[in-house]
Coordinates of N, CA and C in Angstrom, one line a residue:
X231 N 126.3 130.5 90.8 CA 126.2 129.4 89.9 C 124.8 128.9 89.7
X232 N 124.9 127.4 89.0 CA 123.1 127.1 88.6 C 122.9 126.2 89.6
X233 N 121.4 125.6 89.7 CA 121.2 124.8 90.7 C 120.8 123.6 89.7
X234 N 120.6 122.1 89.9 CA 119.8 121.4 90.0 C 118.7 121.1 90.6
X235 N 117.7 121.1 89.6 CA 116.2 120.9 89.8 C 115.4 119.2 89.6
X236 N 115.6 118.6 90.1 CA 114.4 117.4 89.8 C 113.3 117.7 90.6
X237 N 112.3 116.6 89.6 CA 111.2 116.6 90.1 C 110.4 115.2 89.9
X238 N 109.4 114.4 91.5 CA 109.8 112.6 91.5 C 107.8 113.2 91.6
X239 N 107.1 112.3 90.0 CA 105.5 112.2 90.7 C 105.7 110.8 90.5
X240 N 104.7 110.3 91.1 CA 104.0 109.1 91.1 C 102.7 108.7 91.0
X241 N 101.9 108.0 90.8 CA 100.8 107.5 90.3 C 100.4 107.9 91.9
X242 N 100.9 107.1 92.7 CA 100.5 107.9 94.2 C 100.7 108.9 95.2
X243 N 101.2 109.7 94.7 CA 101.3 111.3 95.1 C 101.7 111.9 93.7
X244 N 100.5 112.4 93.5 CA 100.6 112.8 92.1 C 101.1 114.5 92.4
X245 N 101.3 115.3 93.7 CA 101.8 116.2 93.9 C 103.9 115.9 94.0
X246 N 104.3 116.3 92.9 CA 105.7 116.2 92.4 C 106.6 116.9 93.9
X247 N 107.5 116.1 94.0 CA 108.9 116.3 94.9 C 110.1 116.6 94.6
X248 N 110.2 118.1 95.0 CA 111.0 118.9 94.3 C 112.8 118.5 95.1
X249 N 113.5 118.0 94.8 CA 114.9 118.3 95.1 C 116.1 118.9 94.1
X250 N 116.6 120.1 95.0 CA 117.1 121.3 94.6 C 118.3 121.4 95.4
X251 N 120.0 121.3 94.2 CA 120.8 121.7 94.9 C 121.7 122.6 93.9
X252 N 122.8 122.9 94.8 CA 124.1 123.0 93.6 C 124.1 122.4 92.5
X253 N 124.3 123.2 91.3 CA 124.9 122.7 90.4 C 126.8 122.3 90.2
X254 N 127.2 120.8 89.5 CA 128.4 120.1 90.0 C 128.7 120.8 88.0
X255 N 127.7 121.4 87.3 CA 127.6 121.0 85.4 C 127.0 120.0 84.7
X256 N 126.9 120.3 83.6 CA 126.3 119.4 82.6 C 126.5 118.3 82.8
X257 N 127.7 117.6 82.5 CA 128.3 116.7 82.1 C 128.0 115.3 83.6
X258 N 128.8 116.2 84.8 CA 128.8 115.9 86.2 C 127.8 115.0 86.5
X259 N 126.5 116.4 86.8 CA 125.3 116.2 86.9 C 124.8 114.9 85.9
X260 N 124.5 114.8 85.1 CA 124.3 113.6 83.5 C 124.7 112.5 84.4
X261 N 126.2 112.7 84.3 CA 126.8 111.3 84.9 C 126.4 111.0 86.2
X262 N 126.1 111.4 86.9 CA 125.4 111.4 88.5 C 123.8 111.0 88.1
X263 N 123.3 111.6 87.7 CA 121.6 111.2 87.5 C 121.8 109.6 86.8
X264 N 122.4 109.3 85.9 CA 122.6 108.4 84.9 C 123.1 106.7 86.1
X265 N 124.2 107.0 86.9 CA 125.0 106.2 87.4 C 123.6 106.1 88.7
X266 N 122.7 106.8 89.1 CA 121.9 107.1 89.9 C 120.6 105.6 89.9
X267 N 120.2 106.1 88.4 CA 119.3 105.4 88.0 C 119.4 104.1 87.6
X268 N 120.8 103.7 87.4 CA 121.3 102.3 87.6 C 121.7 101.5 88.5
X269 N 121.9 102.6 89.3 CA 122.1 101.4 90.7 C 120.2 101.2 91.3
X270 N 119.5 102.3 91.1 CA 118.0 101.7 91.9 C 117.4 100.6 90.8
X271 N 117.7 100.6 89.6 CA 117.2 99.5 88.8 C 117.9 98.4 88.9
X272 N 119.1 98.0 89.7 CA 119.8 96.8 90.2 C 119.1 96.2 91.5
X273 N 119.1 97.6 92.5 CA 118.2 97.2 93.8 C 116.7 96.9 93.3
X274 N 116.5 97.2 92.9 CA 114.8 96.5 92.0 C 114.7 95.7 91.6
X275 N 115.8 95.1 91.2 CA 116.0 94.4 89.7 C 115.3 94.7 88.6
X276 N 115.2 95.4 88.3 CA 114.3 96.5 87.0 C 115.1 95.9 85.9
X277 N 115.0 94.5 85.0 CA 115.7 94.2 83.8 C 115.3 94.8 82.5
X278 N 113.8 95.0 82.8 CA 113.7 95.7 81.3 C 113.7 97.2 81.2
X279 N 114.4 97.9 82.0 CA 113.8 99.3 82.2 C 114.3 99.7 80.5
X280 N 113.9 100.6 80.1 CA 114.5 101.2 79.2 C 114.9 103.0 79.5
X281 N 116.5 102.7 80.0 CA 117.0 104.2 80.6 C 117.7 104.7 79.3

């Protein structure tokens, strides 16, 4: 099968952090990264993010 690839830089480790797994599919994966990025902008409170 395919894997999932992200990659996390920051202003302070400008060398990128690779996490690499199974791929779950398009769709799966989308909705996992998506539902992901919404719960750390609640723990942040991130109001204006634009996701």
């Amino acid at each position: 099968g395919s894997d999932n690839i992200i990659a996390f830089t920051t202003e302070r480790f400008p060398n990128p952090l690779i996490v690499q797994g199974a791929g779950a599919g398009a769709a799966v994966t989308a909705f996992g990264i998506f539902s992901d990025l919404i719960k750390v902008c609640e723990r942040f409170d991130v109001s204006s993010a634009k996701i």
